[in-house]
XYZ file of C-alpha atoms in Angstrom:
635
model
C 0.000 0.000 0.000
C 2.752 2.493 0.793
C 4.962 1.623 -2.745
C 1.205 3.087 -4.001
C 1.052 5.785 -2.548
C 4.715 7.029 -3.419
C 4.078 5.824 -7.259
C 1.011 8.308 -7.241
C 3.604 11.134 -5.745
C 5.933 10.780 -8.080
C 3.413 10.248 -10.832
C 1.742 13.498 -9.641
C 4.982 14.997 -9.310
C 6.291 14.504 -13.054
C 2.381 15.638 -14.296
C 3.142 18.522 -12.215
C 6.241 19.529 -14.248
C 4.968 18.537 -17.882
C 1.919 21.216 -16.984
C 4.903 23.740 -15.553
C 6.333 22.957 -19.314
C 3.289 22.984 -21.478
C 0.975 25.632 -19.677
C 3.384 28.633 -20.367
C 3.780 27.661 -23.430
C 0.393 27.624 -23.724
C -0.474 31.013 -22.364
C 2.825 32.668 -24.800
C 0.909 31.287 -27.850
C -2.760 32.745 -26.364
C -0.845 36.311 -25.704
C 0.626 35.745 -28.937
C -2.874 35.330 -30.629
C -3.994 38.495 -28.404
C -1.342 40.422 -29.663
C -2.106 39.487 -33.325
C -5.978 40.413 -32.620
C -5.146 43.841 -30.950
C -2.507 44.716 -33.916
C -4.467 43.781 -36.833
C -8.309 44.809 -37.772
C -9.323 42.126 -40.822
C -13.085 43.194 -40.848
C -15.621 45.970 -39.517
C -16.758 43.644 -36.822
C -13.872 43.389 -35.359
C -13.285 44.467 -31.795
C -10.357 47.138 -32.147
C -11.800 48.541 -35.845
C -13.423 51.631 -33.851
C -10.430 52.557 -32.788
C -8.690 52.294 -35.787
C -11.456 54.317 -37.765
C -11.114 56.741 -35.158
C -7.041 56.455 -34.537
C -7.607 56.610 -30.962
C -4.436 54.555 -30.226
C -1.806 56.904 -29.968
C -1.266 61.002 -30.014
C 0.389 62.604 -33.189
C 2.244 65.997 -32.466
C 3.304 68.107 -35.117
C 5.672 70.845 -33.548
C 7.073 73.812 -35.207
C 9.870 76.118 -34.262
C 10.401 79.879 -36.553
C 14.019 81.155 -37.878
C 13.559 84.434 -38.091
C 15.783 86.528 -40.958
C 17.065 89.443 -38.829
C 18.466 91.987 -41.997
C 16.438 91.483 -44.853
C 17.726 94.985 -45.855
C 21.599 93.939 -45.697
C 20.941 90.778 -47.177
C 19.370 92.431 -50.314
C 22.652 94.595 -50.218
C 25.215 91.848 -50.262
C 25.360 90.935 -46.520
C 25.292 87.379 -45.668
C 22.366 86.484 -43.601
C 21.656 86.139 -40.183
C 18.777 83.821 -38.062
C 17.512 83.738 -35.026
C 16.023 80.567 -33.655
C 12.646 80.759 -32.078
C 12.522 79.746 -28.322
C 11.167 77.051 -27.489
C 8.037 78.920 -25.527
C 7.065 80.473 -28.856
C 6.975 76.441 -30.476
C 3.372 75.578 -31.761
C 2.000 72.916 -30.651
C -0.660 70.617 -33.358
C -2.625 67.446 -32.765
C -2.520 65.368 -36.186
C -5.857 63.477 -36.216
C -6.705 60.810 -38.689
C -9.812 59.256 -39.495
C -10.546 55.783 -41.945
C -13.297 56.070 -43.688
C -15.301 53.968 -46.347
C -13.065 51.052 -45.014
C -13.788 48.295 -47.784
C -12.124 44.742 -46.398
C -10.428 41.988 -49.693
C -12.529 38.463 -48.962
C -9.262 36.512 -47.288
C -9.448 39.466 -44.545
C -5.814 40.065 -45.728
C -6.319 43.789 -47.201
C -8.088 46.449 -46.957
C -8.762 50.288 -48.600
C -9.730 53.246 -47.384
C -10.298 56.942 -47.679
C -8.069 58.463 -44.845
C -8.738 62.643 -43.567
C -6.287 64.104 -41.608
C -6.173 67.471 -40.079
C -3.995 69.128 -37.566
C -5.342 71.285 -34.639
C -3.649 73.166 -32.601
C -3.057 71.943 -29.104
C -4.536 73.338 -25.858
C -1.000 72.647 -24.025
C 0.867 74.486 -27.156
C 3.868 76.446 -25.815
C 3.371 79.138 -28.486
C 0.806 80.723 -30.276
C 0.504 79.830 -34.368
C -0.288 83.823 -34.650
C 3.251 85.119 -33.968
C 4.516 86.396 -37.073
C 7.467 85.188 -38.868
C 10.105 87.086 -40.935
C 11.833 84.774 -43.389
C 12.307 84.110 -47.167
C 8.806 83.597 -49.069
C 9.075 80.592 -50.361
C 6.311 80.781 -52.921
C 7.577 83.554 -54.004
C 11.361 81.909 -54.691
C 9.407 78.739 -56.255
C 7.734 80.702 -59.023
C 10.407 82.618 -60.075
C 12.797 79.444 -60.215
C 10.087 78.176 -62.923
C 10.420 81.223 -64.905
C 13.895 81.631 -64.950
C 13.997 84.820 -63.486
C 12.138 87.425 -61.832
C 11.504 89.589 -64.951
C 10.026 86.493 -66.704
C 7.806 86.188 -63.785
C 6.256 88.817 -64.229
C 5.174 88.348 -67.670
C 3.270 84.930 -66.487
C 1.798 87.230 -64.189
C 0.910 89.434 -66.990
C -0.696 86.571 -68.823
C -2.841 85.724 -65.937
C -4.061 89.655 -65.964
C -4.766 89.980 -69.356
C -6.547 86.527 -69.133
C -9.020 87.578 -66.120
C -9.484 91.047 -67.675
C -10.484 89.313 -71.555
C -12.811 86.566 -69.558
C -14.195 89.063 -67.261
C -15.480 91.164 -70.681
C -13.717 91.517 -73.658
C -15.406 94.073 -75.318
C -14.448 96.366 -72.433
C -11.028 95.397 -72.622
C -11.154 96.011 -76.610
C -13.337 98.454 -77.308
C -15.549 100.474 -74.853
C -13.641 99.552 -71.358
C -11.694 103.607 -70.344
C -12.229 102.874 -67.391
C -11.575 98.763 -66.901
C -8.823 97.535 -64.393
C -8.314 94.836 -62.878
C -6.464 95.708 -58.998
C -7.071 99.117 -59.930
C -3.776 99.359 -61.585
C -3.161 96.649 -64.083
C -5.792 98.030 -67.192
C -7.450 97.321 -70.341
C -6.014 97.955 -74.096
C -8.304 100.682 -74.418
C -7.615 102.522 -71.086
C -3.983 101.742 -71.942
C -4.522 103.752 -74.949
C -7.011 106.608 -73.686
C -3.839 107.711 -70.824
C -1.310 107.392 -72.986
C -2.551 108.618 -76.190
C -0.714 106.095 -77.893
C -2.215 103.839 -81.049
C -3.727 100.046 -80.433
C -4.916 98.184 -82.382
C -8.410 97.647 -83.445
C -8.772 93.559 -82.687
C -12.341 92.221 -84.620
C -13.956 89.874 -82.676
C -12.160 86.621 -84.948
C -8.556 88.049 -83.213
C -10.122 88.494 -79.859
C -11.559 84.901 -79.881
C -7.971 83.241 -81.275
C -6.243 85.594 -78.379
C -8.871 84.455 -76.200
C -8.401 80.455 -77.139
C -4.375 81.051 -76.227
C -5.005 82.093 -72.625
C -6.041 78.870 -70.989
C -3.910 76.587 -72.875
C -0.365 78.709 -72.693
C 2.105 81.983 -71.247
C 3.451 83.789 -74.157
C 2.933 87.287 -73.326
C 6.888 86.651 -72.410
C 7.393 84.804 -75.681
C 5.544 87.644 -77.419
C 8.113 90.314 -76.277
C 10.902 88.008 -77.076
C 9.902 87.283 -80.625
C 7.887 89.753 -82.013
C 10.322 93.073 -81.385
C 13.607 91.002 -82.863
C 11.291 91.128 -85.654
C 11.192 94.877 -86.334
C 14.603 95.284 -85.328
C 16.538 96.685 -88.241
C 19.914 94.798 -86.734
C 18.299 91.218 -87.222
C 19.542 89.398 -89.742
C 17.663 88.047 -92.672
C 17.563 84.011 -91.940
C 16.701 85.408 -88.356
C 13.887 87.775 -89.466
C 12.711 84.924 -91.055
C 13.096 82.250 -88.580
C 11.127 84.758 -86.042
C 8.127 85.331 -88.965
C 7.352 81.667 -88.533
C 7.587 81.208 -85.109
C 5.024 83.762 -84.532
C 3.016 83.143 -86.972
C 2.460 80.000 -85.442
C 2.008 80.628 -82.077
C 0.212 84.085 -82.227
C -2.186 83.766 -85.103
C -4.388 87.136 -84.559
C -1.780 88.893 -86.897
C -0.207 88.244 -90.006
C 3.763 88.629 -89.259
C 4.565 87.890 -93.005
C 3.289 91.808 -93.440
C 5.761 93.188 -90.470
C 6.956 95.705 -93.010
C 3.200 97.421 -93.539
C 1.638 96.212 -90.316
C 2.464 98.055 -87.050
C 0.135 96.582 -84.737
C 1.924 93.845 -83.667
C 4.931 96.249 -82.378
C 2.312 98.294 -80.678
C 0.532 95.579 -78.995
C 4.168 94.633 -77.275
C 4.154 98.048 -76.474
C 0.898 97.346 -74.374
C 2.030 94.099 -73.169
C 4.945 95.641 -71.680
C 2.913 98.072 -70.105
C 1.023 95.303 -68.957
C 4.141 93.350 -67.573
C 5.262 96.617 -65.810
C 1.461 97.502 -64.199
C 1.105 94.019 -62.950
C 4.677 94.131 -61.117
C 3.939 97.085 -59.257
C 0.759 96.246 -58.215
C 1.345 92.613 -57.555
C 4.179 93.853 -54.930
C 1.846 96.874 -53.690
C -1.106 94.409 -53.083
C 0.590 91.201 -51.545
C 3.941 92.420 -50.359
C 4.517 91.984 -46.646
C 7.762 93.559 -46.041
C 8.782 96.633 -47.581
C 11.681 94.578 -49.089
C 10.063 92.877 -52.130
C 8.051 89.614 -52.247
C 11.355 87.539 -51.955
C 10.451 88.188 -48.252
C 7.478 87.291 -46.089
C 6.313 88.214 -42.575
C 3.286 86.234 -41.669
C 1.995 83.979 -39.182
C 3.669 80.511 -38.501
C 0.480 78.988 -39.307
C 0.358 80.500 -43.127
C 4.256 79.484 -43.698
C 3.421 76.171 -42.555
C 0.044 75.369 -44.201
C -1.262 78.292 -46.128
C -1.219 78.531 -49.646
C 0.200 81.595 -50.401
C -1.652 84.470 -52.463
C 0.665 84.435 -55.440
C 0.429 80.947 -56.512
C -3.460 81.584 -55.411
C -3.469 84.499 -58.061
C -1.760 82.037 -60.396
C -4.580 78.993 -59.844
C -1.912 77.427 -57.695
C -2.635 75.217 -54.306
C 0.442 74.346 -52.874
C 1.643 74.417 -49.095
C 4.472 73.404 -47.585
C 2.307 70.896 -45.454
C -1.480 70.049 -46.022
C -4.072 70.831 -43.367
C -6.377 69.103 -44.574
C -5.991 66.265 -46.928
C -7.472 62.897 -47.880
C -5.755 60.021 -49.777
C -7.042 56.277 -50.414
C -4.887 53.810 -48.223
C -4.608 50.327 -49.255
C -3.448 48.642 -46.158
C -2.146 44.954 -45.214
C -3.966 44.039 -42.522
C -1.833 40.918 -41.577
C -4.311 38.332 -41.144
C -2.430 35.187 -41.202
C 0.677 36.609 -41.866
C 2.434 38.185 -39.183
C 4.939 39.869 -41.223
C 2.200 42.407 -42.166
C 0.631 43.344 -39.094
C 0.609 46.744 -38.390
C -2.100 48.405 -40.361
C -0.350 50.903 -42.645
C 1.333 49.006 -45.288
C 1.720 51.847 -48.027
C -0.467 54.949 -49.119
C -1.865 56.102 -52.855
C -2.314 59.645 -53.138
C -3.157 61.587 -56.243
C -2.376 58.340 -58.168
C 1.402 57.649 -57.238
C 1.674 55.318 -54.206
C 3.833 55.952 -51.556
C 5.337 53.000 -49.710
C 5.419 53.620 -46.016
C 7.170 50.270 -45.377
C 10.281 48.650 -46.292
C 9.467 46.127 -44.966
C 7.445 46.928 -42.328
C 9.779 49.740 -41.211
C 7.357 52.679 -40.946
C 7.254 55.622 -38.653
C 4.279 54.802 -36.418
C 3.378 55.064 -32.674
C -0.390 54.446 -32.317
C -0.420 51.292 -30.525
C -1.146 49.575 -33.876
C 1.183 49.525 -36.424
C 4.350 47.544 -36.298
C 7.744 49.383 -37.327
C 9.196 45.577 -37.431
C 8.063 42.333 -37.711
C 6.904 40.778 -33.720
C 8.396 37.983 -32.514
C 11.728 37.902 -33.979
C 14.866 39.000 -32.354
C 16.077 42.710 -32.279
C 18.047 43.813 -35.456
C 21.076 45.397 -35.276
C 19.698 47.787 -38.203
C 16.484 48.142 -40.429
C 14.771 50.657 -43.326
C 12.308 53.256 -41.484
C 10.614 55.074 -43.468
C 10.964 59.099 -42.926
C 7.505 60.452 -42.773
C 8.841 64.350 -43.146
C 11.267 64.235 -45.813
C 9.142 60.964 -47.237
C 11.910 57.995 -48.375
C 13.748 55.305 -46.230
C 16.714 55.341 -43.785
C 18.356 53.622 -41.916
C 16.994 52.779 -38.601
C 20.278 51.710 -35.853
C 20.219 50.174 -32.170
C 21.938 52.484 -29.974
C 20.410 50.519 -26.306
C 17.559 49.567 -24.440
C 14.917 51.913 -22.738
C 11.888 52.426 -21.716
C 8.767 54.124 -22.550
C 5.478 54.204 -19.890
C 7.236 50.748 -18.095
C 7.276 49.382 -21.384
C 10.854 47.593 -22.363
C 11.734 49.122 -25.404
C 14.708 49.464 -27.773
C 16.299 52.691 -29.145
C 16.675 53.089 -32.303
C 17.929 56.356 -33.836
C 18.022 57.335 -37.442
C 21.096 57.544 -39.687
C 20.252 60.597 -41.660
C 23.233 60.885 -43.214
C 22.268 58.842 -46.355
C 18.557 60.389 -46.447
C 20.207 64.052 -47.115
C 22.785 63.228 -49.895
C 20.489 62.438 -52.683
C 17.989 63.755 -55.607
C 19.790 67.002 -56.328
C 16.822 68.517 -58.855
C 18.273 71.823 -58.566
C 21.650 71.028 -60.163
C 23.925 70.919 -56.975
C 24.457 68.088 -54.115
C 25.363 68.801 -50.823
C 25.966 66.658 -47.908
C 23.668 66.637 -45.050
C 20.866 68.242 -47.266
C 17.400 66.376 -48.571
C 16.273 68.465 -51.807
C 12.398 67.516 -51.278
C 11.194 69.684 -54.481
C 10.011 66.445 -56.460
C 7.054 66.195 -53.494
C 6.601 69.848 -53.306
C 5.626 70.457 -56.688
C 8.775 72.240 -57.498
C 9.133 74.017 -54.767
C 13.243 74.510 -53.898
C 12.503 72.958 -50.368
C 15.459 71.842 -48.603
C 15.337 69.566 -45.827
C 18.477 68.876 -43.241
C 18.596 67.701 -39.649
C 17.988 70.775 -36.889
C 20.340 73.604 -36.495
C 21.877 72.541 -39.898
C 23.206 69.511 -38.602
C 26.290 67.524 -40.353
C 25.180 69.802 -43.726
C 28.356 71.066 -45.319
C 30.284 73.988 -43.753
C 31.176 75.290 -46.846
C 26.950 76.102 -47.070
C 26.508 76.431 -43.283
C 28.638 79.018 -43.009
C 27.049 81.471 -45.608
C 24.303 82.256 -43.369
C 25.047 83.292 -39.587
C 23.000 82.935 -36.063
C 22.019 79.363 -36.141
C 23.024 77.775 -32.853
C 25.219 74.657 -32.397
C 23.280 71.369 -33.023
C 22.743 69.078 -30.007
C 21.160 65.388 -29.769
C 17.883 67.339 -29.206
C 17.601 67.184 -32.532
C 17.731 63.525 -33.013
C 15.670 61.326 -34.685
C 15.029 58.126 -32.966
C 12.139 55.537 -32.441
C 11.867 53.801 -29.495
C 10.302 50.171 -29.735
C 8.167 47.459 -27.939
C 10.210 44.051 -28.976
C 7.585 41.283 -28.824
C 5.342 43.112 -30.587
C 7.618 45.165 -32.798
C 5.353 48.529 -32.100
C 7.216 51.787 -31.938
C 5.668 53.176 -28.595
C 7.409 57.035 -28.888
C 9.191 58.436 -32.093
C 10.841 62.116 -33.299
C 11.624 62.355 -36.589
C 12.970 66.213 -37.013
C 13.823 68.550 -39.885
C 14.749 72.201 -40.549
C 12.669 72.791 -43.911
C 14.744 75.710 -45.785
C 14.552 77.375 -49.434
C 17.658 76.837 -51.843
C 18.097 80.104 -53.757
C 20.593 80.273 -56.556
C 20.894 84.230 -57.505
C 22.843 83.521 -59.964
C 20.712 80.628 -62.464
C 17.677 82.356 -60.885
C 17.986 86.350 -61.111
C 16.162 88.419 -58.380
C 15.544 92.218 -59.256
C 16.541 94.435 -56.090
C 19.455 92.231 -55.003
C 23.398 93.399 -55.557
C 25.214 91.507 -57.783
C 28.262 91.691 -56.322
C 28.095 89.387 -52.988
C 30.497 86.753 -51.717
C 28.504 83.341 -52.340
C 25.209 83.426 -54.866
C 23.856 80.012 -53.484
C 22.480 79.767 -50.141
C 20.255 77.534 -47.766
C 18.029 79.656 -45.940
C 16.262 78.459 -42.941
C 12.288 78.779 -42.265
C 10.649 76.143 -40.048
C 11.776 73.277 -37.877
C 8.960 70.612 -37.988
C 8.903 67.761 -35.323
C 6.982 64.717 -36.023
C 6.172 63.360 -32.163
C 4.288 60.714 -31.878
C 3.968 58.529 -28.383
C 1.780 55.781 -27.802
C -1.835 56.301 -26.036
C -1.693 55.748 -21.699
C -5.233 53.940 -22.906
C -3.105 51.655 -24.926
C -0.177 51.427 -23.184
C -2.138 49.379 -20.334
C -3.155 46.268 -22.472
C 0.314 46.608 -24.315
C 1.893 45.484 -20.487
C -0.299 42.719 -19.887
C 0.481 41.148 -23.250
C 4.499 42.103 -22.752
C 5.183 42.232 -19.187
C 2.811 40.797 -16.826
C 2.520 37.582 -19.511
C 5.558 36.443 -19.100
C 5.980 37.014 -15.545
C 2.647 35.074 -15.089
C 4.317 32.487 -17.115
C 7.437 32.454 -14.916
C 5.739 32.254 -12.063
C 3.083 29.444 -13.261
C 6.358 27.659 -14.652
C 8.347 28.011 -11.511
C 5.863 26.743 -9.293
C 4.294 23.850 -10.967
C 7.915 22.499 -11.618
C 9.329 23.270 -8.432
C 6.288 21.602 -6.798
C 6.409 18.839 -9.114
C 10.407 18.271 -8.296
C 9.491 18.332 -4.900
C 6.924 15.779 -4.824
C 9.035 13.614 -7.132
C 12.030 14.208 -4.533
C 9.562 13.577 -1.707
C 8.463 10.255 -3.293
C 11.951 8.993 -4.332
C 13.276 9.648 -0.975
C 10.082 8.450 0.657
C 10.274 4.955 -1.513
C 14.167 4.752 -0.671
C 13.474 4.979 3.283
C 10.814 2.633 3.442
C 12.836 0.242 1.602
C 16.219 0.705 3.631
C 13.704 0.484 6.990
C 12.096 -2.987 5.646
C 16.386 -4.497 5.102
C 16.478 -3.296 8.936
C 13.662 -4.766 10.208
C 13.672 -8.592 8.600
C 17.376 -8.114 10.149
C 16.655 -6.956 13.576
C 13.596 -10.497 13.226
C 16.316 -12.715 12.715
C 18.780 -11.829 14.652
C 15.860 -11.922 17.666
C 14.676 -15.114 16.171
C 18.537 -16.715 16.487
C 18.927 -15.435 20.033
C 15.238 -17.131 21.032
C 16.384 -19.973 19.397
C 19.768 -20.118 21.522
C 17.999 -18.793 25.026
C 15.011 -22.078 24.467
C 17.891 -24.465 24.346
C 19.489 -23.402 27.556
C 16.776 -23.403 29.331
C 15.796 -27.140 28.386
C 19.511 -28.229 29.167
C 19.014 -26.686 32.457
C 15.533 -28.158 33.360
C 16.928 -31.456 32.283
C 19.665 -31.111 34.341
C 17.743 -30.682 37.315
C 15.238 -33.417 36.636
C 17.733 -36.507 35.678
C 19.822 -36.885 38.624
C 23.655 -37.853 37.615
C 24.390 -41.776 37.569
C 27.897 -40.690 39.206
C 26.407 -38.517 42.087
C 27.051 -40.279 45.465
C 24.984 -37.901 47.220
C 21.893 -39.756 48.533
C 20.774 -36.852 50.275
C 20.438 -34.844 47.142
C 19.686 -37.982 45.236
C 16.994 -38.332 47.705
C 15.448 -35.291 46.952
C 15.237 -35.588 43.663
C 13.903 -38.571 43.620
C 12.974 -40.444 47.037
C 13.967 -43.897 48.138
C 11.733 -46.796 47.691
C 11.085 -48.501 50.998
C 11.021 -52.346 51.067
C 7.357 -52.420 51.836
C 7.200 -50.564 47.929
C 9.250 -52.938 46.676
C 7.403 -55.879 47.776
């Protein structure tokens, strides 16, 4: 009955230590599964696809810190020019909030597309207010005449637009009737034109207004116009060039006949008019939407309109472009990562405007909302990986510098190499090291992207401009990530946004041609990109990655140390009862040989007293051991 009972201990003991084997493993594949469920939303039933609609699973700051341009004046003079960086109480604080709409899962629960909004809002907790002007180089301004060529030609695009507005508005007026018709007050008709200056027009019929009228949606040549058609009446052009210029305009201005130059004055006088034009529209383009009494190469406005408004001129020229969109909706076809844990994370790559974005490569996107993966979960840290670099929009590399911790989450520190991201796509003819040239995403724009304070660009360029202060690791980039669940939990990916100006491919009127260096990088805007996981989130994130695998040390430690114990218990148990059975069938036969030996002395001595001895002479003992007959007995 005992060897039973210690069989069941030990038996009980070993199930005890498979369970302290298998149950953690058990629970690590059910956290797993949790994990998978609270990364990944595979249909609009699911539990977490609210939240994701909504992105209510982690906070998006945009931040944004002013250079201001201290001498505009000496700058236009020749001076090289000096910054001052905002202080941090004057940074702006925005909220980027995202929502998913129209969400439209594939059938295998593996994709799906939708039509994300985002808008920023500034924050209640915002240091600064977005109101506080800014004095700095007007971008917009620099963008359009980089198209051009040149300021002068600038203006005549300008001038189309006018005389465009003015011949839609009413061409007859413009023609015929209009002594009074301006458009700005300023920038006037052909007839007004020729009413103040008492100088001959022509007399357009209503075929040449219609063929001037078909060129203005389509084409600028008001600047093509004053190339062409003067070199034409020029006595000092040569024949074949004459001739060469007759064709060419007869082709692309067909409301005259250039073959009859030598009879025909109208075209020369309607350059004179379009040169008037040119001229009006300059001054009152500057009088009307100048800022600064230093030209339109210079804006002071609010933070808020450098950053996201679209500034009047390209308005005036049917233009929408900001440096960032408030505002903005793109379709996002998304790998959900159903069955495939190599695509969780919910933000696979974007299509906007028809060219698609990739925002993962692979799975190394920017993200902190509790959602999307920057790496794959469940695989070992990497020494290095491809992040993608939401502000200047292309890859990096991503490189473990040590571990951390975010909220009492466990997390890994990985900071950006930026060094590769500014080196490349030099659009503007020049490459410079530590510099991102970000005009192919800015429609042109000469946007110029390096790490704060002008960090590791080239001193050869940081040194034309003066003020800046000396970089620190402030300005870092870095993402800091969960490792079981590869989720970036807080993130800063910074950039000083400048304007590349080139005076000498890109002539400016006002500025002195004589100045030390003609190319510069001039500062506007530093942009942070914060983004830190949700404290709503960050709650169910330490279950799954801290208190699970405690829970499964503990469960593991117990049930095996328990089970060794019984096993121990039962093995030692088992070995004493057998040692204390040897001992006892011992101690029975050693009693058992000394009963044996103690019966057979006590016979010999009972004998001994009841058989007298033959030899014994003494009758009185004899006697009384065994009496005398007497004689009468005998007989």
């Amino acid at each position: 009955m005992a060897l039973y009972q210690h069989g069941l201990a030990a038996a009980l003991g070993v199930f005890m230590i498979v369970i302290g084997v298998v149950i953690p493993k058990l629970i690590e594949w059910q956290v797993r599964d949790s994990i998978r469920s609270s990364l990944s939303v595979d249909s609009v039933s699911d539990s977490g696809y609210n939240d994701w609609v909504q992105s209510k699973t982690g906070d998006i700051y945009r931040k944004f810190l002013g250079y201001e341009l201290n001498n505009p004046l000496a700058f236009l003079g020749g001076a090289a020019p000096n910054f001052t960086e905002w202080s941090l109480d004057d940074e702006v604080w925005y909220t980027w909030q995202r929502t998913n709409n129209n969400a439209n899962f594939s059938a295998d629960r593996t994709q799906v597309t939708t039509n994300t909004y985002s808008v920023y809002t500034m924050r209640s907790d915002s240091p600064g207010s977005d109101q506080k002007y800014l004095l700095t180089v007007n971008w917009a301004f620099a963008t359009l005449v980089s198209g051009a060529g040149s300021e002068q030609a600038l203006w005549t695009v300008f001038a189309d637009v006018m005389l465009g507005t003015m011949l839609q508005t009413n061409a007859a007026l413009w023609a015929y009737t209009g002594t009074t018709y301006c458009y700005l007050g300023t920038i006037c008709g052909l007839r007004k034109y020729a009413t103040d200056t008492g100088t001959t027009v022509p007399t357009f019929s209503a075929t040449q207004l219609g063929q001037i009228g078909a060129l203005i949606p389509t084409t600028s040549w008001v600047g093509e116009y004053l190339t062409i058609v003067p070199a034409i009446y020029n006595s000092n052009t040569s024949a074949p060039a004459r001739t060469a210029y007759i064709n060419a305009a007869n082709v692309k201005f067909p409301f005259f006949d250039f073959n009859n130059y030598a009879t025909d004055s109208d075209p020369l006088r309607f350059a004179g008019y379009l040169n008037y034009l040119t001229t009006a529209t300059a001054t009152t383009v500057n009088a009307v939407y100048g800022t600064t009494p230093y030209g339109l190469f210079f804006k002071n406005a609010t933070i808020h309109d450098h950053v996201f408004g679209i500034d009047p001129l390209l308005a005036l020229l049917g233009l929408g472009t900001s440096i960032i969109n408030n505002g903005s909706h793109y379709i996002n076809v998304i790998k959900t990562g159903y069955g495939n844990d190599f695509y969780l994370g919910m933000d696979y790559y974007t299509t906007a405007n028809s060219i698609q974005n990739n925002t993962k490569y692979p799975m190394g996107n920017f993200s902190v909302a509790g959602r999307q993966a920057s790496i794959p979960p469940f695989q070992p840290r990497p020494d290095t990986f491809e992040i993608f670099f939401p502000t200047a929009l292309r890859f990096v590399t991503a490189k473990y510098v040590a571990d951390s911790n975010v909220k009492g989450l466990p997390t890994w520190y990985f900071a950006f190499d930026t060094d590769l991201l500014l080196a490349v796509n030099p659009d503007f003819g020049v490459k410079v090291r530590g510099i991102a040239d970000l005009s192919y995403i800015s429609s042109g724009a000469p946007i110029w992207a390096s790490m704060p304070r002008l960090a590791n660009v080239d001193p050869a360029w940081a040194s034309r401009i003066s003020g800046i202060p000396a970089a620190t690791s402030a300005g870092d980039s870095f993402l800091n990530i969960e490792g079981v669940t590869g989720v970036g939990v807080e993130g800063s990916a910074q950039l000083l946004f400048s304007c590349y100006v080139n005076f000498t491919k890109t002539p400016f009127l006002n500025f002195a041609a004589a100045r030390a260096n003609h190319e510069f990088i001039l500062p506007m805007f530093q942009a942070v990109d914060y983004r830190v996981i949700a404290d709503s989130k960050v709650g169910d994130l330490h279950k799954a990655v801290v208190w699970a695998p405690r829970v499964q040390k503990i469960i593991r430690f117990v049930l095996v140390i328990v089970g060794c114990v019984l096993v121990g218990l039962a093995i030692l148990t088992y070995v004493y009862v057998l040692w204390s059975g040897r001992d006892g069938e011992q101690a029975g036969e050693q009693e058992a040989m000394e009963g044996i030996k103690s019966t057979d002395t006590d016979m010999g001595a009972t004998q001994g007293e009841l058989a007298p001895n033959p030899l014994d002479t003494n009758d009185e003992k004899h006697d009384a051991v065994m009496p005398r007959a007497t004689a009468t007995e005998l007989n």
